[in-house]
Amino acid sequence: MKLNLGCGNYKMDGFVNVDKFAYCEPDEVVDLEVFPWPWADNAVDEVVMSHVLEHLGQETEVYFGIIKELYRVCADGAEVRIAVPHPRHDDFLNDPTHVRAVTVEALAMFSKKACDEFVAQKAANTPLAHILEVDFEMEDMKFTLEQPWLSKVQSGAMGDTDLLLAIRQHNNVIKETSVKLRVHK
Ligand SMILES: C[S@@+](CC[C@H](N)C(=O)[O-])C[C@H]1O[C@@H](n2cnc3c(N)ncnc32)[C@H](O)[C@@H]1O
């Protein structure tokens, strides 16, 4: 089974398209903030969450419930693709239904391998993957840059070091973050 969670009007062939609101005519109307989710353990091979996670889990315990349900319904080796607006882009700030900043670093906290590295480095990060008993390894990540930064990088006028500095110092550099997570059970 493949799930497109929080599908809105963006339906995907071959996926069960799921949304909280019936207006967009999803295959299943499900509120992802209500537990348990209506799918069996290990039933899902692929999940897409496109511009959804930032709408979910304003309360940390609810957010953790979503992460735990996502892990429970996924089979070992399942692929989870998540896209979110960057929290320091106006796209994130302008939507009153955005309740949670989701970053690459925050998603890495749900990887046991990353948590083991935090512990080895004596970093202060909470080892959430071990605490929540989930394991989503980050296989890939991509930033979609906003202009004028995109053109500067594409033309070679800006290198990696300056781009990293710009990301730290300015708003509206990264428009969207996409990650591919692999479920380990
Ligand atoms: C910004 S839209 C993204 C729609 C689509 N995934 C896309 O990429 O175009 C966010 C979607 O998440 C849905 N959503 C918000 N809260 C939800 C919840 N608690 N359970 C299920 N869907 C939810 C909204 O109804 C909306 O369709």
mmCIF file of C-alpha atoms and ligand atoms in Angstrom:
data_model
loop_
_atom_site.group_PDB
_atom_site.id
_atom_site.type_symbol
_atom_site.label_atom_id
_atom_site.label_comp_id
_atom_site.label_asym_id
_atom_site.label_seq_id
_atom_site.Cartn_x
_atom_site.Cartn_y
_atom_site.Cartn_z
ATOM 1 C CA MET A 1 0.000 0.000 0.000
ATOM 2 C CA LYS A 2 1.152 3.560 -0.770
ATOM 3 C CA LEU A 3 -0.156 6.606 1.115
ATOM 4 C CA ASN A 4 -0.322 10.235 -0.007
ATOM 5 C CA LEU A 5 -1.038 11.876 3.357
ATOM 6 C CA GLY A 6 -2.631 15.330 3.435
ATOM 7 C CA CYS A 7 -3.191 15.062 -0.308
ATOM 8 C CA GLY A 8 -5.345 18.179 -0.765
ATOM 9 C CA ASN A 9 -6.026 18.540 -4.475
ATOM 10 C CA TYR A 10 -2.717 16.828 -5.355
ATOM 11 C CA LYS A 11 -3.858 13.238 -5.967
ATOM 12 C CA MET A 12 -1.338 10.547 -6.898
ATOM 13 C CA ASP A 13 -2.137 7.503 -9.050
ATOM 14 C CA GLY A 14 -1.437 4.211 -7.291
ATOM 15 C CA PHE A 15 -1.629 5.844 -3.856
ATOM 16 C CA VAL A 16 -4.402 5.978 -1.263
ATOM 17 C CA ASN A 17 -4.962 9.736 -1.143
ATOM 18 C CA VAL A 18 -5.786 10.834 2.405
ATOM 19 C CA ASP A 19 -6.944 14.143 3.846
ATOM 20 C CA LYS A 20 -8.732 15.484 6.918
ATOM 21 C CA PHE A 21 -11.197 17.412 4.755
ATOM 22 C CA ALA A 22 -13.746 15.849 2.397
ATOM 23 C CA TYR A 23 -13.821 18.985 0.191
ATOM 24 C CA CYS A 24 -10.859 17.716 -1.818
ATOM 25 C CA GLU A 25 -12.488 14.279 -2.325
ATOM 26 C CA PRO A 26 -9.690 12.104 -0.918
ATOM 27 C CA ASP A 27 -9.897 8.305 -1.120
ATOM 28 C CA GLU A 28 -10.037 8.289 2.696
ATOM 29 C CA VAL A 29 -10.970 11.081 5.095
ATOM 30 C CA VAL A 30 -8.592 10.733 8.054
ATOM 31 C CA ASP A 31 -7.468 13.223 10.695
ATOM 32 C CA LEU A 32 -3.776 12.416 11.097
ATOM 33 C CA GLU A 33 -3.768 14.032 14.555
ATOM 34 C CA VAL A 34 -6.180 11.362 15.840
ATOM 35 C CA PHE A 35 -4.701 7.997 16.865
ATOM 36 C CA PRO A 36 -4.503 5.198 16.006
ATOM 37 C CA TRP A 37 -4.382 5.685 12.249
ATOM 38 C CA PRO A 38 -6.716 3.296 10.371
ATOM 39 C CA TRP A 39 -3.977 1.195 8.753
ATOM 40 C CA ALA A 40 -2.421 -2.035 9.999
ATOM 41 C CA ASP A 41 1.135 -2.417 11.298
ATOM 42 C CA ASN A 42 3.734 -2.745 8.496
ATOM 43 C CA ALA A 43 1.068 -2.282 5.771
ATOM 44 C CA VAL A 44 2.693 0.593 3.878
ATOM 45 C CA ASP A 45 5.660 0.574 1.455
ATOM 46 C CA GLU A 46 5.685 4.215 0.385
ATOM 47 C CA VAL A 47 4.472 7.467 1.942
ATOM 48 C CA VAL A 48 4.338 10.962 0.475
ATOM 49 C CA MET A 49 3.770 13.966 2.754
ATOM 50 C CA SER A 50 3.994 17.047 0.568
ATOM 51 C CA HIS A 51 3.594 20.291 2.514
ATOM 52 C CA VAL A 52 1.674 18.567 5.308
ATOM 53 C CA LEU A 53 3.974 17.961 8.281
ATOM 54 C CA GLU A 54 4.255 21.669 9.055
ATOM 55 C CA HIS A 55 0.448 21.688 9.537
ATOM 56 C CA LEU A 56 0.511 18.876 12.112
ATOM 57 C CA GLY A 57 1.360 18.457 15.775
ATOM 58 C CA GLN A 58 1.350 21.923 17.282
ATOM 59 C CA GLU A 59 1.483 20.057 20.600
ATOM 60 C CA THR A 60 4.760 18.142 20.795
ATOM 61 C CA GLU A 61 3.075 14.975 22.119
ATOM 62 C CA VAL A 62 0.707 14.978 19.096
ATOM 63 C CA TYR A 63 3.672 15.483 16.743
ATOM 64 C CA PHE A 64 5.437 12.522 18.366
ATOM 65 C CA GLY A 65 2.203 10.500 18.003
ATOM 66 C CA ILE A 66 2.226 11.216 14.254
ATOM 67 C CA ILE A 67 5.861 10.112 13.957
ATOM 68 C CA LYS A 68 5.125 6.920 15.916
ATOM 69 C CA GLU A 69 2.030 6.111 13.823
ATOM 70 C CA LEU A 70 3.996 6.748 10.611
ATOM 71 C CA TYR A 71 6.606 4.263 11.840
ATOM 72 C CA ARG A 72 4.030 1.685 12.956
ATOM 73 C CA VAL A 73 2.140 1.529 9.630
ATOM 74 C CA CYS A 74 5.334 1.425 7.521
ATOM 75 C CA ALA A 75 6.970 -1.873 6.568
ATOM 76 C CA ASP A 76 10.692 -2.436 7.050
ATOM 77 C CA GLY A 77 12.417 -0.693 4.114
ATOM 78 C CA ALA A 78 9.475 1.607 3.359
ATOM 79 C CA GLU A 79 10.273 4.960 1.740
ATOM 80 C CA VAL A 80 8.899 8.200 3.193
ATOM 81 C CA ARG A 81 9.195 11.374 1.113
ATOM 82 C CA ILE A 82 8.567 14.640 2.921
ATOM 83 C CA ALA A 83 8.544 18.178 1.525
ATOM 84 C CA VAL A 84 8.130 21.237 3.755
ATOM 85 C CA PRO A 85 8.543 25.003 3.432
ATOM 86 C CA HIS A 86 11.711 26.289 5.087
ATOM 87 C CA PRO A 87 10.778 27.872 8.442
ATOM 88 C CA ARG A 88 12.720 31.034 7.586
ATOM 89 C CA HIS A 89 10.916 31.516 4.277
ATOM 90 C CA ASP A 90 7.882 33.828 4.038
ATOM 91 C CA ASP A 91 5.879 30.861 2.676
ATOM 92 C CA PHE A 92 6.118 29.336 6.152
ATOM 93 C CA LEU A 93 5.288 32.546 8.036
ATOM 94 C CA ASN A 94 2.368 33.620 5.853
ATOM 95 C CA ASP A 95 0.107 30.586 6.424
ATOM 96 C CA PRO A 96 -1.749 30.612 9.783
ATOM 97 C CA THR A 97 -2.246 26.833 9.538
ATOM 98 C CA HIS A 98 1.520 26.254 9.707
ATOM 99 C CA VAL A 99 2.064 25.210 13.327
ATOM 100 C CA ARG A 100 5.475 23.488 13.350
ATOM 101 C CA ALA A 101 8.911 24.272 11.918
ATOM 102 C CA VAL A 102 10.291 21.125 10.246
ATOM 103 C CA THR A 103 13.987 21.071 9.371
ATOM 104 C CA VAL A 104 16.441 18.461 8.107
ATOM 105 C CA GLU A 105 18.149 18.495 11.493
ATOM 106 C CA ALA A 106 14.853 17.969 13.333
ATOM 107 C CA LEU A 107 13.932 15.014 11.102
ATOM 108 C CA ALA A 108 17.402 13.507 11.653
ATOM 109 C CA MET A 109 16.509 13.164 15.330
ATOM 110 C CA PHE A 110 14.173 10.299 14.310
ATOM 111 C CA SER A 111 17.163 8.280 12.965
ATOM 112 C CA LYS A 112 18.832 5.835 15.392
ATOM 113 C CA LYS A 113 22.123 6.166 13.483
ATOM 114 C CA ALA A 114 22.036 9.971 13.826
ATOM 115 C CA CYS A 115 21.083 9.685 17.507
ATOM 116 C CA ASP A 116 24.016 7.320 18.126
ATOM 117 C CA GLU A 117 26.299 9.937 16.546
ATOM 118 C CA PHE A 118 24.868 12.659 18.843
ATOM 119 C CA VAL A 119 25.612 10.449 21.852
ATOM 120 C CA ALA A 120 29.153 9.603 20.621
ATOM 121 C CA GLN A 121 29.854 13.314 20.121
ATOM 122 C CA LYS A 122 28.336 14.143 23.520
ATOM 123 C CA ALA A 123 25.998 16.529 21.645
ATOM 124 C CA ALA A 124 23.044 17.969 23.535
ATOM 125 C CA ASN A 125 20.451 16.663 21.025
ATOM 126 C CA THR A 126 17.727 14.507 22.570
ATOM 127 C CA PRO A 127 18.048 10.969 21.107
ATOM 128 C CA LEU A 128 14.414 10.959 19.992
ATOM 129 C CA ALA A 129 14.655 7.855 17.780
ATOM 130 C CA HIS A 130 15.574 5.756 20.827
ATOM 131 C CA ILE A 131 13.050 7.438 23.112
ATOM 132 C CA LEU A 132 10.149 7.073 20.635
ATOM 133 C CA GLU A 133 11.395 3.682 19.346
ATOM 134 C CA VAL A 134 11.361 4.749 15.701
ATOM 135 C CA ASP A 135 14.085 4.644 13.052
ATOM 136 C CA PHE A 136 13.876 6.756 9.893
ATOM 137 C CA GLU A 137 17.292 6.965 8.223
ATOM 138 C CA MET A 138 17.767 10.007 6.027
ATOM 139 C CA GLU A 139 18.850 8.782 2.589
ATOM 140 C CA ASP A 140 18.577 12.006 0.642
ATOM 141 C CA MET A 141 17.862 15.693 1.129
ATOM 142 C CA LYS A 142 17.389 18.573 -1.262
ATOM 143 C CA PHE A 143 16.998 22.321 -0.838
ATOM 144 C CA THR A 144 15.064 24.358 -3.405
ATOM 145 C CA LEU A 145 16.642 27.811 -3.412
ATOM 146 C CA GLU A 146 14.777 31.109 -3.732
ATOM 147 C CA GLN A 147 15.926 33.875 -6.045
ATOM 148 C CA PRO A 148 18.335 35.652 -6.249
ATOM 149 C CA TRP A 149 20.288 32.888 -4.474
ATOM 150 C CA LEU A 150 19.385 30.247 -7.068
ATOM 151 C CA SER A 151 20.803 32.303 -9.957
ATOM 152 C CA LYS A 152 23.938 33.152 -7.966
ATOM 153 C CA VAL A 153 24.615 29.450 -7.347
ATOM 154 C CA GLN A 154 23.724 28.408 -10.897
ATOM 155 C CA SER A 155 26.015 31.047 -12.427
ATOM 156 C CA GLY A 156 28.894 30.031 -10.155
ATOM 157 C CA ALA A 157 28.951 33.482 -8.509
ATOM 158 C CA MET A 158 28.253 31.835 -5.142
ATOM 159 C CA GLY A 159 29.997 28.725 -3.815
ATOM 160 C CA ASP A 160 28.969 26.271 -1.106
ATOM 161 C CA THR A 161 30.672 28.111 1.772
ATOM 162 C CA ASP A 162 28.987 31.423 0.966
ATOM 163 C CA LEU A 163 25.655 29.687 0.430
ATOM 164 C CA LEU A 164 25.847 28.035 3.859
ATOM 165 C CA LEU A 165 26.629 31.426 5.376
ATOM 166 C CA ALA A 166 23.674 33.001 3.530
ATOM 167 C CA ILE A 167 21.345 30.255 4.791
ATOM 168 C CA ARG A 168 22.413 31.072 8.360
ATOM 169 C CA GLN A 169 22.272 34.848 8.008
ATOM 170 C CA HIS A 170 19.271 35.567 5.769
ATOM 171 C CA ASN A 171 15.605 34.766 5.407
ATOM 172 C CA ASN A 172 14.099 33.533 2.115
ATOM 173 C CA VAL A 173 17.175 31.643 0.925
ATOM 174 C CA ILE A 174 15.686 28.141 0.966
ATOM 175 C CA LYS A 175 12.096 27.906 -0.272
ATOM 176 C CA GLU A 176 11.499 24.191 0.231
ATOM 177 C CA THR A 177 13.241 21.257 1.893
ATOM 178 C CA SER A 178 12.677 17.709 0.573
ATOM 179 C CA VAL A 179 13.918 14.557 2.253
ATOM 180 C CA LYS A 180 13.765 10.846 1.547
ATOM 181 C CA LEU A 181 13.640 8.675 4.670
ATOM 182 C CA ARG A 182 14.091 4.888 4.860
ATOM 183 C CA VAL A 183 12.255 2.963 7.573
ATOM 184 C CA HIS A 184 14.358 0.454 9.539
ATOM 185 C CA LYS A 185 12.586 -2.100 11.712
HETATM 186 C C1 LIG B 1 -0.666 22.794 2.003
HETATM 187 S S1 LIG B 1 -1.825 21.490 1.727
HETATM 188 C C2 LIG B 1 -0.818 20.364 0.789
HETATM 189 C C3 LIG B 1 -1.645 19.558 -0.163
HETATM 190 C C4 LIG B 1 -0.856 18.613 -1.071
HETATM 191 N N1 LIG B 1 -0.150 17.607 -0.321
HETATM 192 C C5 LIG B 1 0.078 19.370 -1.959
HETATM 193 O O1 LIG B 1 1.301 19.160 -1.894
HETATM 194 O O2 LIG B 1 -0.398 20.172 -2.771
HETATM 195 C C6 LIG B 1 -1.948 20.694 3.311
HETATM 196 C C7 LIG B 1 -2.989 19.599 3.349
HETATM 197 O O3 LIG B 1 -2.907 18.922 4.608
HETATM 198 C C8 LIG B 1 -4.213 18.633 5.032
HETATM 199 N N2 LIG B 1 -4.235 18.453 6.489
HETATM 200 C C9 LIG B 1 -4.028 19.409 7.422
HETATM 201 N N3 LIG B 1 -4.190 18.890 8.650
HETATM 202 C C10 LIG B 1 -4.482 17.580 8.488
HETATM 203 C C11 LIG B 1 -4.774 16.517 9.399
HETATM 204 N N4 LIG B 1 -4.777 16.716 10.705
HETATM 205 N N5 LIG B 1 -5.037 15.305 8.881
HETATM 206 C C12 LIG B 1 -5.044 15.086 7.531
HETATM 207 N N6 LIG B 1 -4.793 16.067 6.634
HETATM 208 C C13 LIG B 1 -4.513 17.300 7.104
HETATM 209 C C14 LIG B 1 -5.014 19.841 4.579
HETATM 210 O O4 LIG B 1 -6.402 19.581 4.519
HETATM 211 C C15 LIG B 1 -4.411 20.126 3.217
HETATM 212 O O5 LIG B 1 -5.081 19.463 2.187
#
